[in-house]
Amino acid sequence: MLLTSDRLRLRPWREDEAERIATARTNQATAHFLPFIPQPFTAADVRFWLGDLAEQAAAGTRFNWCVADAETDLGLGNLTLFRMEQGGGELGYWLHPDAQGRGVIVEALELVAHWFFAPDGRGGQRLAIKTASTNRAARRTAELAGFRLLRTEPDMYTLANGRDALVVYERTAQVDSGS
Ligand SMILES: CC(C)(COP(=O)(O)OP(=O)(O)OC[C@H]1O[C@@H](n2cnc3c(N)ncnc32)[C@H](O)[C@@H]1OP(=O)(O)O)[C@@H](O)C(=O)NCCC(=O)NCCS
């Protein structure tokens, strides 16, 4: 599913972008907030990850996009849609450090939400974003993309060095249609 705006193009990753993905996934924020991701994230990890994504896309259990610059086609980051059950879905995302700080992921979230809720798109009802209570960047981007805090679950998020509260954000089709 190709999604586009003036600034962004959401498309599949290409094999020749492995080095950029590896660099984007090797950093302190990922190590801290997403401790299940190997550090450093090597080219071999990228190949395994891309293979896994292809299998899940073929099975219809996940949509995954490279968020690319519409003009240069440079891969800026990743947006993934999973746990698609009963009209729902969950989103996860990350940006290469050189693409952070200019609203890229908020715009990408808007694009995916618009398609997900559209009757002639996925026709979904609810989208969730789950993150650690202390992940201020992830929380703020969710809020700026129209997601509302639904609940907080104390101690339910595993960090590299301990535990945190899990925060669950939601955006619904009702809010999207303004009713
Ligand atoms: C989450 C992530 C994609 C945000 O991208 P970004 O480009 O940094 O975000 P933006 O520049 O668009 O900033 C959006 C808002 O978040 C705020 N923000 C960004 N980083 C922040 C930080 N470290 N602390 C507090 N606020 C932060 C910005 O100030 C901005 O809010 P404002 O417009 O009110 O000032 C990026 O930080 C990232 O890749 N993090 C690592 C992976 C991760 O944690 N993913 C979330 C898993 S769901």
PDB file of C-alpha atoms and ligand atoms in Angstrom:
ATOM      1  CA  MET A   1       0.000   0.000   0.000  1.00  0.00           C
ATOM      2  CA  LEU A   2       1.700   3.170  -1.237  1.00  0.00           C
ATOM      3  CA  LEU A   3       0.715   6.359   0.661  1.00  0.00           C
ATOM      4  CA  THR A   4       1.907   9.821  -0.343  1.00  0.00           C
ATOM      5  CA  SER A   5       1.827  13.462   0.711  1.00  0.00           C
ATOM      6  CA  ASP A   6       3.665  16.482  -0.729  1.00  0.00           C
ATOM      7  CA  ARG A   7       6.615  15.743   1.566  1.00  0.00           C
ATOM      8  CA  LEU A   8       6.523  11.992   2.172  1.00  0.00           C
ATOM      9  CA  ARG A   9       6.230   8.713   0.325  1.00  0.00           C
ATOM     10  CA  LEU A  10       5.401   5.586   2.350  1.00  0.00           C
ATOM     11  CA  ARG A  11       6.724   2.565   0.475  1.00  0.00           C
ATOM     12  CA  PRO A  12       8.477  -0.774   1.138  1.00  0.00           C
ATOM     13  CA  TRP A  13      12.162  -0.747   2.173  1.00  0.00           C
ATOM     14  CA  ARG A  14      14.692  -1.781  -0.455  1.00  0.00           C
ATOM     15  CA  GLU A  15      17.506  -4.294   0.164  1.00  0.00           C
ATOM     16  CA  ASP A  16      20.108  -1.622  -0.683  1.00  0.00           C
ATOM     17  CA  GLU A  17      18.978   0.462   2.313  1.00  0.00           C
ATOM     18  CA  ALA A  18      20.298  -2.054   4.894  1.00  0.00           C
ATOM     19  CA  GLU A  19      23.095   0.199   6.106  1.00  0.00           C
ATOM     20  CA  ARG A  20      20.762   3.127   6.706  1.00  0.00           C
ATOM     21  CA  ILE A  21      18.319   0.900   8.628  1.00  0.00           C
ATOM     22  CA  ALA A  22      21.169  -0.543  10.714  1.00  0.00           C
ATOM     23  CA  THR A  23      22.387   2.960  11.634  1.00  0.00           C
ATOM     24  CA  ALA A  24      18.877   4.150  12.474  1.00  0.00           C
ATOM     25  CA  ARG A  25      18.283   1.173  14.789  1.00  0.00           C
ATOM     26  CA  THR A  26      21.600   1.460  16.621  1.00  0.00           C
ATOM     27  CA  ASN A  27      21.187   4.206  19.216  1.00  0.00           C
ATOM     28  CA  GLN A  28      20.665   4.900  22.884  1.00  0.00           C
ATOM     29  CA  ALA A  29      16.897   5.565  22.693  1.00  0.00           C
ATOM     30  CA  THR A  30      16.284   2.227  20.946  1.00  0.00           C
ATOM     31  CA  ALA A  31      18.532   0.366  23.400  1.00  0.00           C
ATOM     32  CA  HIS A  32      16.686   1.964  26.319  1.00  0.00           C
ATOM     33  CA  PHE A  33      13.048   1.891  25.180  1.00  0.00           C
ATOM     34  CA  LEU A  34      13.106  -1.160  22.874  1.00  0.00           C
ATOM     35  CA  PRO A  35      15.567  -3.531  24.631  1.00  0.00           C
ATOM     36  CA  PHE A  36      14.439  -6.559  22.563  1.00  0.00           C
ATOM     37  CA  ILE A  37      16.138  -5.008  19.498  1.00  0.00           C
ATOM     38  CA  PRO A  38      19.771  -6.223  19.168  1.00  0.00           C
ATOM     39  CA  GLN A  39      22.486  -3.578  19.717  1.00  0.00           C
ATOM     40  CA  PRO A  40      24.286  -2.929  17.481  1.00  0.00           C
ATOM     41  CA  PHE A  41      21.635  -3.723  14.847  1.00  0.00           C
ATOM     42  CA  THR A  42      23.786  -5.267  12.108  1.00  0.00           C
ATOM     43  CA  ALA A  43      23.277  -5.785   8.366  1.00  0.00           C
ATOM     44  CA  ALA A  44      22.445  -9.434   9.185  1.00  0.00           C
ATOM     45  CA  ASP A  45      19.754  -8.254  11.638  1.00  0.00           C
ATOM     46  CA  VAL A  46      18.347  -6.017   8.879  1.00  0.00           C
ATOM     47  CA  ARG A  47      18.174  -8.922   6.417  1.00  0.00           C
ATOM     48  CA  PHE A  48      16.368 -11.090   8.984  1.00  0.00           C
ATOM     49  CA  TRP A  49      13.976  -8.226   9.821  1.00  0.00           C
ATOM     50  CA  LEU A  50      13.154  -7.516   6.148  1.00  0.00           C
ATOM     51  CA  GLY A  51      12.523 -11.231   5.548  1.00  0.00           C
ATOM     52  CA  ASP A  52      10.228 -11.364   8.558  1.00  0.00           C
ATOM     53  CA  LEU A  53       8.311  -8.296   7.328  1.00  0.00           C
ATOM     54  CA  ALA A  54       7.886  -9.845   3.866  1.00  0.00           C
ATOM     55  CA  GLU A  55       6.463 -13.036   5.411  1.00  0.00           C
ATOM     56  CA  GLN A  56       4.039 -11.091   7.609  1.00  0.00           C
ATOM     57  CA  ALA A  57       2.957  -8.900   4.678  1.00  0.00           C
ATOM     58  CA  ALA A  58       2.295 -12.020   2.575  1.00  0.00           C
ATOM     59  CA  ALA A  59       0.257 -13.488   5.449  1.00  0.00           C
ATOM     60  CA  GLY A  60      -1.706 -10.221   5.752  1.00  0.00           C
ATOM     61  CA  THR A  61      -0.772  -9.802   9.433  1.00  0.00           C
ATOM     62  CA  ARG A  62       1.321  -6.633   9.141  1.00  0.00           C
ATOM     63  CA  PHE A  63       1.716  -3.550   6.974  1.00  0.00           C
ATOM     64  CA  ASN A  64       5.174  -1.987   7.152  1.00  0.00           C
ATOM     65  CA  TRP A  65       6.313   1.213   5.455  1.00  0.00           C
ATOM     66  CA  CYS A  66       9.599   2.940   4.869  1.00  0.00           C
ATOM     67  CA  VAL A  67       8.800   6.621   5.412  1.00  0.00           C
ATOM     68  CA  ALA A  68      10.763   8.205   2.562  1.00  0.00           C
ATOM     69  CA  ASP A  69      11.387  11.779   1.431  1.00  0.00           C
ATOM     70  CA  ALA A  70       9.021  12.360  -1.516  1.00  0.00           C
ATOM     71  CA  GLU A  71      11.607  14.356  -3.433  1.00  0.00           C
ATOM     72  CA  THR A  72      14.854  12.434  -2.869  1.00  0.00           C
ATOM     73  CA  ASP A  73      13.355   9.010  -1.909  1.00  0.00           C
ATOM     74  CA  LEU A  74      15.804   8.821   1.037  1.00  0.00           C
ATOM     75  CA  GLY A  75      14.486   6.428   3.716  1.00  0.00           C
ATOM     76  CA  LEU A  76      13.804   8.541   6.813  1.00  0.00           C
ATOM     77  CA  GLY A  77      12.235   6.003   9.159  1.00  0.00           C
ATOM     78  CA  ASN A  78       9.744   3.232   9.683  1.00  0.00           C
ATOM     79  CA  LEU A  79       6.051   2.908  10.461  1.00  0.00           C
ATOM     80  CA  THR A  80       4.446  -0.453  11.145  1.00  0.00           C
ATOM     81  CA  LEU A  81       0.815  -1.540  11.560  1.00  0.00           C
ATOM     82  CA  PHE A  82       0.212  -4.811  13.380  1.00  0.00           C
ATOM     83  CA  ARG A  83      -2.252  -6.582  15.730  1.00  0.00           C
ATOM     84  CA  MET A  84      -5.028  -6.011  13.224  1.00  0.00           C
ATOM     85  CA  GLU A  85      -7.942  -7.647  14.984  1.00  0.00           C
ATOM     86  CA  GLN A  86     -11.658  -6.829  14.975  1.00  0.00           C
ATOM     87  CA  GLY A  87     -11.320  -3.451  13.257  1.00  0.00           C
ATOM     88  CA  GLY A  88      -8.342  -2.451  15.403  1.00  0.00           C
ATOM     89  CA  GLY A  89      -4.634  -2.068  14.819  1.00  0.00           C
ATOM     90  CA  GLU A  90      -1.472  -0.968  16.609  1.00  0.00           C
ATOM     91  CA  LEU A  91       1.243   1.349  15.284  1.00  0.00           C
ATOM     92  CA  GLY A  92       4.960   1.468  16.025  1.00  0.00           C
ATOM     93  CA  TYR A  93       7.555   3.842  14.570  1.00  0.00           C
ATOM     94  CA  TRP A  94      11.098   5.153  14.529  1.00  0.00           C
ATOM     95  CA  LEU A  95      13.139   7.716  12.630  1.00  0.00           C
ATOM     96  CA  HIS A  96      16.766   7.876  11.564  1.00  0.00           C
ATOM     97  CA  PRO A  97      18.460  10.500  13.787  1.00  0.00           C
ATOM     98  CA  ASP A  98      19.055  12.814  10.801  1.00  0.00           C
ATOM     99  CA  ALA A  99      15.284  12.881  10.097  1.00  0.00           C
ATOM    100  CA  GLN A 100      14.134  13.716  13.628  1.00  0.00           C
ATOM    101  CA  GLY A 101      12.956  17.138  14.773  1.00  0.00           C
ATOM    102  CA  ARG A 102      10.827  18.163  11.781  1.00  0.00           C
ATOM    103  CA  GLY A 103       7.465  16.489  12.255  1.00  0.00           C
ATOM    104  CA  VAL A 104       8.053  13.615   9.803  1.00  0.00           C
ATOM    105  CA  ILE A 105       6.495  10.859  11.895  1.00  0.00           C
ATOM    106  CA  VAL A 106       3.444  12.940  12.854  1.00  0.00           C
ATOM    107  CA  GLU A 107       2.729  13.480   9.152  1.00  0.00           C
ATOM    108  CA  ALA A 108       3.299   9.767   8.415  1.00  0.00           C
ATOM    109  CA  LEU A 109       0.923   8.791  11.243  1.00  0.00           C
ATOM    110  CA  GLU A 110      -1.722  11.117   9.778  1.00  0.00           C
ATOM    111  CA  LEU A 111      -1.337   9.481   6.353  1.00  0.00           C
ATOM    112  CA  VAL A 112      -1.682   5.945   7.713  1.00  0.00           C
ATOM    113  CA  ALA A 113      -4.610   6.834  10.019  1.00  0.00           C
ATOM    114  CA  HIS A 114      -6.466   8.504   7.142  1.00  0.00           C
ATOM    115  CA  TRP A 115      -6.083   5.399   4.969  1.00  0.00           C
ATOM    116  CA  PHE A 116      -6.839   2.989   7.848  1.00  0.00           C
ATOM    117  CA  PHE A 117     -10.154   4.651   8.747  1.00  0.00           C
ATOM    118  CA  ALA A 118     -11.329   5.416   5.206  1.00  0.00           C
ATOM    119  CA  PRO A 119     -14.245   3.191   4.117  1.00  0.00           C
ATOM    120  CA  ASP A 120     -12.483   2.762   0.755  1.00  0.00           C
ATOM    121  CA  GLY A 121      -9.151   2.151   2.547  1.00  0.00           C
ATOM    122  CA  ARG A 122      -8.865  -0.393   5.337  1.00  0.00           C
ATOM    123  CA  GLY A 123     -12.222   0.580   6.900  1.00  0.00           C
ATOM    124  CA  GLY A 124     -10.790   0.190  10.432  1.00  0.00           C
ATOM    125  CA  GLN A 125     -12.321   1.451  13.684  1.00  0.00           C
ATOM    126  CA  ARG A 126      -9.501   1.916  16.231  1.00  0.00           C
ATOM    127  CA  LEU A 127      -5.756   2.532  16.148  1.00  0.00           C
ATOM    128  CA  ALA A 128      -3.518   2.249  19.215  1.00  0.00           C
ATOM    129  CA  ILE A 129       0.000   3.419  20.052  1.00  0.00           C
ATOM    130  CA  LYS A 130       1.597   1.811  23.114  1.00  0.00           C
ATOM    131  CA  THR A 131       4.814   3.097  24.634  1.00  0.00           C
ATOM    132  CA  ALA A 132       6.705   3.713  27.874  1.00  0.00           C
ATOM    133  CA  SER A 133       5.415   6.474  30.116  1.00  0.00           C
ATOM    134  CA  THR A 134       8.858   8.166  30.033  1.00  0.00           C
ATOM    135  CA  ASN A 135       9.168   8.048  26.206  1.00  0.00           C
ATOM    136  CA  ARG A 136       8.258  11.710  25.789  1.00  0.00           C
ATOM    137  CA  ALA A 137       9.043  11.864  22.069  1.00  0.00           C
ATOM    138  CA  ALA A 138       6.789   8.876  21.277  1.00  0.00           C
ATOM    139  CA  ARG A 139       3.987  10.236  23.489  1.00  0.00           C
ATOM    140  CA  ARG A 140       4.132  13.741  22.032  1.00  0.00           C
ATOM    141  CA  THR A 141       4.151  12.486  18.431  1.00  0.00           C
ATOM    142  CA  ALA A 142       1.103  10.321  19.206  1.00  0.00           C
ATOM    143  CA  GLU A 143      -0.721  13.319  20.710  1.00  0.00           C
ATOM    144  CA  LEU A 144       0.191  15.601  17.790  1.00  0.00           C
ATOM    145  CA  ALA A 145      -1.213  12.963  15.405  1.00  0.00           C
ATOM    146  CA  GLY A 146      -4.604  13.072  17.135  1.00  0.00           C
ATOM    147  CA  PHE A 147      -4.244  10.114  19.502  1.00  0.00           C
ATOM    148  CA  ARG A 148      -5.725  10.425  23.020  1.00  0.00           C
ATOM    149  CA  LEU A 149      -4.421   8.787  26.185  1.00  0.00           C
ATOM    150  CA  LEU A 150      -6.738   5.832  26.857  1.00  0.00           C
ATOM    151  CA  ARG A 151      -5.121   4.234  29.903  1.00  0.00           C
ATOM    152  CA  THR A 152      -1.922   3.831  31.945  1.00  0.00           C
ATOM    153  CA  GLU A 153      -0.829   0.413  33.210  1.00  0.00           C
ATOM    154  CA  PRO A 154       1.714   0.716  36.051  1.00  0.00           C
ATOM    155  CA  ASP A 155       4.901  -1.380  35.715  1.00  0.00           C
ATOM    156  CA  MET A 156       3.767  -3.033  32.474  1.00  0.00           C
ATOM    157  CA  TYR A 157       6.567  -1.716  30.202  1.00  0.00           C
ATOM    158  CA  THR A 158      10.026  -3.343  30.167  1.00  0.00           C
ATOM    159  CA  LEU A 159      12.958  -0.937  29.765  1.00  0.00           C
ATOM    160  CA  ALA A 160      16.611  -1.943  29.368  1.00  0.00           C
ATOM    161  CA  ASN A 161      17.266  -1.052  33.001  1.00  0.00           C
ATOM    162  CA  GLY A 162      13.983  -1.668  34.773  1.00  0.00           C
ATOM    163  CA  ARG A 163      10.273  -1.174  34.415  1.00  0.00           C
ATOM    164  CA  ASP A 164       7.992   1.711  33.536  1.00  0.00           C
ATOM    165  CA  ALA A 165       4.294   2.350  33.164  1.00  0.00           C
ATOM    166  CA  LEU A 166       2.765   1.403  29.810  1.00  0.00           C
ATOM    167  CA  VAL A 167       0.734   4.197  28.236  1.00  0.00           C
ATOM    168  CA  VAL A 168      -1.919   3.350  25.644  1.00  0.00           C
ATOM    169  CA  TYR A 169      -3.047   5.989  23.142  1.00  0.00           C
ATOM    170  CA  GLU A 170      -6.006   5.583  20.816  1.00  0.00           C
ATOM    171  CA  ARG A 171      -7.507   7.285  17.790  1.00  0.00           C
ATOM    172  CA  THR A 172     -10.903   6.144  16.533  1.00  0.00           C
ATOM    173  CA  ALA A 173     -12.834   6.277  13.288  1.00  0.00           C
ATOM    174  CA  GLN A 174     -15.568   8.283  15.071  1.00  0.00           C
ATOM    175  CA  VAL A 175     -13.130  11.055  15.961  1.00  0.00           C
ATOM    176  CA  ASP A 176     -11.816  10.921  12.409  1.00  0.00           C
ATOM    177  CA  SER A 177     -15.235  11.438  10.838  1.00  0.00           C
ATOM    178  CA  GLY A 178     -16.012  14.216  13.347  1.00  0.00           C
ATOM    179  CA  SER A 179     -19.118  12.529  14.761  1.00  0.00           C
TER     180      SER A 179
HETATM  181  C1  LIG B   1       9.531   8.917  18.451  1.00  0.00           C
HETATM  182  C2  LIG B   1      10.280   9.589  17.307  1.00  0.00           C
HETATM  183  C3  LIG B   1       9.941   8.929  15.967  1.00  0.00           C
HETATM  184  C4  LIG B   1       9.808  11.077  17.282  1.00  0.00           C
HETATM  185  O1  LIG B   1      10.320  11.715  16.128  1.00  0.00           O
HETATM  186  P1  LIG B   1      10.832  13.221  16.148  1.00  0.00           P
HETATM  187  O2  LIG B   1      11.146  13.625  14.757  1.00  0.00           O
HETATM  188  O3  LIG B   1      11.891  13.332  17.168  1.00  0.00           O
HETATM  189  O4  LIG B   1       9.576  14.011  16.635  1.00  0.00           O
HETATM  190  P2  LIG B   1       9.224  15.511  16.247  1.00  0.00           P
HETATM  191  O5  LIG B   1      10.458  16.298  16.023  1.00  0.00           O
HETATM  192  O6  LIG B   1       8.181  15.489  15.186  1.00  0.00           O
HETATM  193  O7  LIG B   1       8.624  16.039  17.592  1.00  0.00           O
HETATM  194  C5  LIG B   1       7.290  15.876  17.918  1.00  0.00           C
HETATM  195  C6  LIG B   1       7.076  16.421  19.298  1.00  0.00           C
HETATM  196  O8  LIG B   1       7.769  15.618  20.260  1.00  0.00           O
HETATM  197  C7  LIG B   1       8.618  16.443  21.018  1.00  0.00           C
HETATM  198  N1  LIG B   1       9.833  15.684  21.327  1.00  0.00           N
HETATM  199  C8  LIG B   1      10.654  15.083  20.442  1.00  0.00           C
HETATM  200  N2  LIG B   1      11.666  14.488  21.122  1.00  0.00           N
HETATM  201  C9  LIG B   1      11.449  14.718  22.438  1.00  0.00           C
HETATM  202  C10 LIG B   1      12.125  14.348  23.651  1.00  0.00           C
HETATM  203  N3  LIG B   1      13.226  13.588  23.624  1.00  0.00           N
HETATM  204  N4  LIG B   1      11.628  14.782  24.824  1.00  0.00           N
HETATM  205  C11 LIG B   1      10.490  15.525  24.862  1.00  0.00           C
HETATM  206  N5  LIG B   1       9.791  15.891  23.760  1.00  0.00           N
HETATM  207  C12 LIG B   1      10.268  15.492  22.566  1.00  0.00           C
HETATM  208  C13 LIG B   1       8.919  17.651  20.162  1.00  0.00           C
HETATM  209  O9  LIG B   1       9.268  18.776  20.950  1.00  0.00           O
HETATM  210  C14 LIG B   1       7.580  17.841  19.462  1.00  0.00           C
HETATM  211  O10 LIG B   1       6.635  18.457  20.285  1.00  0.00           O
HETATM  212  P3  LIG B   1       6.224  20.007  20.095  1.00  0.00           P
HETATM  213  O11 LIG B   1       5.816  20.163  18.656  1.00  0.00           O
HETATM  214  O12 LIG B   1       5.126  20.202  21.068  1.00  0.00           O
HETATM  215  O13 LIG B   1       7.471  20.755  20.430  1.00  0.00           O
HETATM  216  C15 LIG B   1      11.821   9.549  17.505  1.00  0.00           C
HETATM  217  O14 LIG B   1      12.155  10.226  18.684  1.00  0.00           O
HETATM  218  C16 LIG B   1      12.372   8.119  17.563  1.00  0.00           C
HETATM  219  O15 LIG B   1      12.669   7.526  16.538  1.00  0.00           O
HETATM  220  N6  LIG B   1      12.542   7.565  18.791  1.00  0.00           N
HETATM  221  C17 LIG B   1      13.100   6.195  18.992  1.00  0.00           C
HETATM  222  C18 LIG B   1      12.105   5.072  18.705  1.00  0.00           C
HETATM  223  C19 LIG B   1      10.873   5.131  19.585  1.00  0.00           C
HETATM  224  O16 LIG B   1      10.946   5.382  20.769  1.00  0.00           O
HETATM  225  N7  LIG B   1       9.720   4.872  18.956  1.00  0.00           N
HETATM  226  C20 LIG B   1       8.420   4.887  19.612  1.00  0.00           C
HETATM  227  C21 LIG B   1       7.877   3.525  19.746  1.00  0.00           C
HETATM  228  S1  LIG B   1       6.078   3.552  19.586  1.00  0.00           S
END
